[in-house]
Short mmCIF file of C-alpha atoms in Angstrom, two decimals:
data_model
loop_
_atom_site.label_atom_id
_atom_site.label_comp_id
_atom_site.label_asym_id
_atom_site.label_seq_id
_atom_site.Cartn_x
_atom_site.Cartn_y
_atom_site.Cartn_z
CA UNK A 293 75.92 117.55 89.20
CA UNK A 294 77.58 116.52 92.44
CA UNK A 295 77.23 120.08 93.72
CA UNK A 296 73.50 120.09 93.01
CA UNK A 297 73.05 116.76 94.80
CA UNK A 298 74.96 118.08 97.79
CA UNK A 299 72.76 121.18 97.97
CA UNK A 300 69.63 119.03 97.95
CA UNK A 301 70.96 116.91 100.81
CA UNK A 302 71.86 120.01 102.83
CA UNK A 303 68.63 121.83 101.98
CA UNK A 304 66.23 119.05 102.90
CA UNK A 305 67.07 116.61 105.65
CA UNK A 306 64.53 113.82 106.15
CA UNK A 307 64.21 111.49 109.13
CA UNK A 308 62.60 108.10 108.45
CA UNK A 309 60.34 106.27 110.89
CA UNK A 310 58.54 102.92 110.98
CA UNK A 311 55.18 104.11 109.65
CA UNK A 312 54.85 106.13 106.46
CA UNK A 313 52.76 109.20 105.76
CA UNK A 314 51.52 107.44 102.62
CA UNK A 315 49.87 104.79 104.84
CA UNK A 316 47.22 107.39 105.73
CA UNK A 317 44.31 108.96 103.89
CA UNK A 318 43.43 111.85 106.22
CA UNK A 319 45.75 114.64 107.39
CA UNK A 320 44.55 117.24 109.88
CA UNK A 321 46.09 120.71 109.74
CA UNK A 322 45.66 123.49 112.33
CA UNK A 323 44.17 126.82 111.38
CA UNK A 324 47.50 128.42 112.34
CA UNK A 325 50.96 126.96 112.87
CA UNK A 326 51.74 127.87 116.47
CA UNK A 327 55.47 128.62 116.11
CA UNK A 328 54.77 131.39 113.58
CA UNK A 329 53.58 134.17 115.88
CA UNK A 330 52.40 136.89 113.48
CA UNK A 331 51.49 134.98 110.32
CA UNK A 332 52.29 131.71 108.59
CA UNK A 333 53.34 133.33 105.30
CA UNK A 334 50.92 131.24 103.26
CA UNK A 335 52.49 127.97 104.45
CA UNK A 336 49.16 126.37 105.44
CA UNK A 337 47.67 126.99 102.01
CA UNK A 338 50.85 125.81 100.32
CA UNK A 339 50.98 122.58 102.35
CA UNK A 340 47.27 121.93 101.80
CA UNK A 341 47.66 122.18 98.02
CA UNK A 342 50.72 119.92 98.06
CA UNK A 343 48.94 117.23 100.11
CA UNK A 344 45.81 117.33 97.96
CA UNK A 345 47.92 116.99 94.83
CA UNK A 346 49.21 113.72 96.32
CA UNK A 347 45.67 112.41 96.97
CA UNK A 348 45.46 113.11 100.71
CA UNK A 349 42.22 114.32 102.26
CA UNK A 350 43.05 117.43 104.29
CA UNK A 351 40.68 118.00 107.21
CA UNK A 352 40.50 120.75 109.86
CA UNK A 353 41.78 120.54 113.42
CA UNK A 354 38.24 120.62 114.84
CA UNK A 355 37.27 116.97 115.18
CA UNK A 356 33.57 117.80 115.05
CA UNK A 357 34.10 118.77 111.40
CA UNK A 358 35.80 115.49 110.49
CA UNK A 359 34.10 113.00 108.15
CA UNK A 360 32.35 110.13 109.93
CA UNK A 361 35.06 107.66 108.89
CA UNK A 362 37.74 109.75 110.61
CA UNK A 363 35.58 110.41 113.67
CA UNK A 364 34.93 106.68 114.02
CA UNK A 365 38.64 105.88 114.04
CA UNK A 366 40.88 108.91 114.83
CA UNK A 367 43.91 106.68 114.32
CA UNK A 368 43.30 106.91 110.58
CA UNK A 369 44.28 110.60 110.81
CA UNK A 370 47.73 112.16 110.88
CA UNK A 371 48.32 115.63 112.32
CA UNK A 372 50.58 117.85 110.24
CA UNK A 373 52.58 120.80 111.53
CA UNK A 374 55.14 123.24 110.16
CA UNK A 375 57.64 124.37 112.81
CA UNK A 376 59.70 127.56 112.53
CA UNK A 377 63.26 126.26 112.88
CA UNK A 378 65.08 129.34 111.58
CA UNK A 379 68.66 130.18 112.40
CA UNK A 380 70.58 133.48 112.22
CA UNK A 381 71.30 133.41 108.49
CA UNK A 382 68.73 130.97 107.05
CA UNK A 383 64.99 130.54 106.98
CA UNK A 384 64.35 126.98 108.09
CA UNK A 385 61.22 124.92 108.68
CA UNK A 386 60.50 121.47 110.06
CA UNK A 387 57.57 119.56 108.54
CA UNK A 388 56.24 116.96 110.99
CA UNK A 389 53.46 114.39 110.92
CA UNK A 390 52.18 112.75 114.13
CA UNK A 391 49.83 109.80 114.63
CA UNK A 392 46.88 109.54 117.03
CA UNK A 393 49.25 108.74 119.91
CA UNK A 394 51.19 111.99 119.31
CA UNK A 395 54.13 110.00 117.97
CA UNK A 396 56.19 111.62 115.20
CA UNK A 397 56.23 109.27 112.19
CA UNK A 398 57.85 111.64 109.70
CA UNK A 399 60.05 114.72 110.04
CA UNK A 400 61.64 116.68 107.19
CA UNK A 401 63.80 119.81 107.39
CA UNK A 402 63.93 122.48 104.71
CA UNK A 403 66.37 125.40 104.54
CA UNK A 404 66.57 128.47 102.30
CA UNK A 405 69.11 131.25 101.70
CA UNK A 406 66.33 133.64 100.65
CA UNK A 407 66.27 136.34 103.32
CA UNK A 408 62.70 137.61 102.79
CA UNK A 409 60.47 135.77 105.24
CA UNK A 410 57.57 134.79 102.99
CA UNK A 411 59.68 133.71 100.02
CA UNK A 412 62.29 132.11 102.26
CA UNK A 413 59.86 130.07 104.36
CA UNK A 414 57.93 128.95 101.29
CA UNK A 415 61.14 127.93 99.56
CA UNK A 416 62.21 125.94 102.64
CA UNK A 417 58.81 124.23 102.96
CA UNK A 418 58.75 123.35 99.27
CA UNK A 419 61.97 121.38 99.74
CA UNK A 420 60.31 119.13 102.33
CA UNK A 421 57.63 117.98 99.88
CA UNK A 422 60.08 115.48 98.38
CA UNK A 423 59.65 113.48 101.61
CA UNK A 424 55.89 112.99 101.02
CA UNK A 425 54.89 110.05 98.84
CA UNK A 426 51.40 109.90 97.27
CA UNK A 427 48.71 108.53 99.54
CA UNK A 428 48.32 104.75 99.54
CA UNK A 429 46.19 104.19 102.67
CA UNK A 430 46.32 100.99 104.70
CA UNK A 431 43.94 100.01 107.48
CA UNK A 432 44.95 101.47 110.83
CA UNK A 433 44.09 99.82 114.18
CA UNK A 434 40.93 101.33 115.62
CA UNK A 435 41.33 103.55 118.65
CA UNK A 436 37.89 102.80 119.97
CA UNK A 437 36.75 99.23 120.60
CA UNK A 438 33.13 98.17 120.28
CA UNK A 439 31.36 98.27 123.67
CA UNK A 440 29.46 95.39 125.20
CA UNK A 441 25.82 95.15 124.13
CA UNK A 442 24.52 96.16 127.55
CA UNK A 443 26.19 99.54 127.21
CA UNK A 444 24.25 100.51 124.09
CA UNK A 445 20.82 99.21 125.03
CA UNK A 446 18.45 101.30 127.10
CA UNK A 447 17.56 98.98 129.96
CA UNK A 448 15.66 101.47 132.08
CA UNK A 449 12.85 103.98 131.54
CA UNK A 450 14.12 107.25 130.01
CA UNK A 451 14.88 109.87 132.64
CA UNK A 452 14.42 113.61 132.16
CA UNK A 453 17.71 115.52 132.18
CA UNK A 454 16.63 117.43 135.26
CA UNK A 455 15.81 114.29 137.25
CA UNK A 456 18.14 113.26 140.05
CA UNK A 457 20.14 110.12 139.27
CA UNK A 458 19.24 106.98 141.17
CA UNK A 459 20.87 103.62 141.73
CA UNK A 460 18.24 101.92 139.55
CA UNK A 461 18.79 104.07 136.45
CA UNK A 462 22.51 104.90 136.61
CA UNK A 463 25.76 103.08 135.97
CA UNK A 464 28.83 104.29 137.85
CA UNK A 465 32.08 105.33 136.12
CA UNK A 466 35.29 106.82 137.47
CA UNK A 467 38.59 108.18 136.15
CA UNK A 468 40.26 107.69 139.52
CA UNK A 469 39.62 111.27 140.58
CA UNK A 470 35.99 111.91 139.72
CA UNK A 471 33.06 109.52 140.21
CA UNK A 472 30.19 109.93 137.75
CA UNK A 473 26.95 108.21 136.94
CA UNK A 474 25.81 107.44 133.39
CA UNK A 475 22.11 108.11 132.87
CA UNK A 476 20.45 107.10 129.60
CA UNK A 477 18.12 109.89 128.49
CA UNK A 478 16.83 108.15 125.38
CA UNK A 479 18.09 105.86 122.64
CA UNK A 480 20.37 108.53 121.18
CA UNK A 481 21.74 110.38 124.20
CA UNK A 482 22.96 109.99 127.76
CA UNK A 483 24.64 112.12 130.39
CA UNK A 484 27.45 111.72 132.92
CA UNK A 485 26.64 113.47 136.17
CA UNK A 486 28.34 113.77 139.55
CA UNK A 487 26.69 112.55 142.73
CA UNK A 488 26.41 116.03 144.21
CA UNK A 489 25.80 118.04 141.05
CA UNK A 490 22.57 119.18 139.44
CA UNK A 491 24.35 119.87 136.11
CA UNK A 492 25.69 117.14 133.79
CA UNK A 493 29.46 116.76 133.67
CA UNK A 494 29.02 115.87 129.98
CA UNK A 495 26.12 115.30 127.60
CA UNK A 496 26.56 112.66 124.87
CA UNK A 497 24.58 112.67 121.61
CA UNK A 498 24.87 109.96 118.97
CA UNK A 499 26.57 110.62 115.63
CA UNK A 500 26.14 108.79 112.34
CA UNK A 501 29.00 106.50 113.45
CA UNK A 502 28.11 103.74 115.91
CA UNK A 503 29.41 104.31 119.44
CA UNK A 504 30.92 107.71 118.64
CA UNK A 505 29.26 110.71 120.29
CA UNK A 506 29.24 114.47 120.12
CA UNK A 507 29.94 115.67 123.66
CA UNK A 508 28.96 118.93 125.33
CA UNK A 509 31.03 119.56 128.45
CA UNK A 510 29.81 121.37 131.56
CA UNK A 511 31.83 124.46 130.62
CA UNK A 512 30.12 124.65 127.22
CA UNK A 513 32.97 123.26 125.13
CA UNK A 514 32.23 120.68 122.43
CA UNK A 515 34.32 117.58 121.74
CA UNK A 516 34.05 113.86 120.93
CA UNK A 517 33.51 110.80 123.08
CA UNK A 518 33.53 107.07 122.39
CA UNK A 519 33.74 103.64 123.98
CA UNK A 520 37.08 101.91 124.46
CA UNK A 521 37.27 98.43 126.01
CA UNK A 522 34.05 99.03 127.95
CA UNK A 523 35.18 102.43 129.24
CA UNK A 524 33.90 105.84 128.19
CA UNK A 525 36.58 108.10 126.70
CA UNK A 526 36.24 111.88 126.36
CA UNK A 527 38.75 113.83 124.28
CA UNK A 528 39.31 116.83 126.56
CA UNK A 529 40.27 120.12 124.80
CA UNK A 530 43.45 121.76 126.09
CA UNK A 531 44.42 125.44 126.06
CA UNK A 532 47.09 124.81 123.41
CA UNK A 533 44.55 123.35 120.99
CA UNK A 534 45.50 119.71 121.61
CA UNK A 535 43.34 116.99 123.18
CA UNK A 536 43.95 114.52 126.00
CA UNK A 537 42.11 111.26 126.64
CA UNK A 538 40.02 111.21 129.83
CA UNK A 539 39.08 107.58 130.49
CA UNK A 540 36.13 106.71 132.74
CA UNK A 541 36.03 103.05 133.73
CA UNK A 542 32.88 101.27 134.81
CA UNK A 543 32.89 100.48 138.53
#
């Protein structure tokens, strides 16, 4: 019995953090775990089934496909990842969960003596599931604050998208590097445009969630935007599949 207990301790090492995975309802998983170059050996499907069996709602990495509740407050979502942590003689994985600030709140290691990759990685991942308690969600602080009323009310005549911005119809915003003007097109959409550009830097369209917008960037990419403490925030897609916050403050 002691030997079995020792093997469990060696096989699955869990690090504890302040928050718990069980505090969350939504868990976002990538389409492919980046540290597995050729294939993920069925690990994504295996993890998805395990999470659903513990009453978590598994959602895709693409935030435009998230339910409105998750889009309205991204801090209610954890990001899950399985990292290839293999050594010379063992197949090892690291199961991690990060919050909306990219902070690791749970990390569990699994190790297997099975030499075949698929069976070995799945055996190692299965060991980490002991670290995941059933979902028991608690309210998470909202990432996006409600804007002031003036920001959501159209106070000027609607302007065609092709019209040049003017001082009377535009509000200025800046991220410290780029100065933009917000132009309200109609009650459900507005654009951010540069002073010397004929094309919008970003086009915002309302979603079913108040003050959360679907955003089309100048390069054609789609993402999300929202208000935060009176500023406009755009979640900018990165080449590695992650997002960074680009904050434009009213001037």
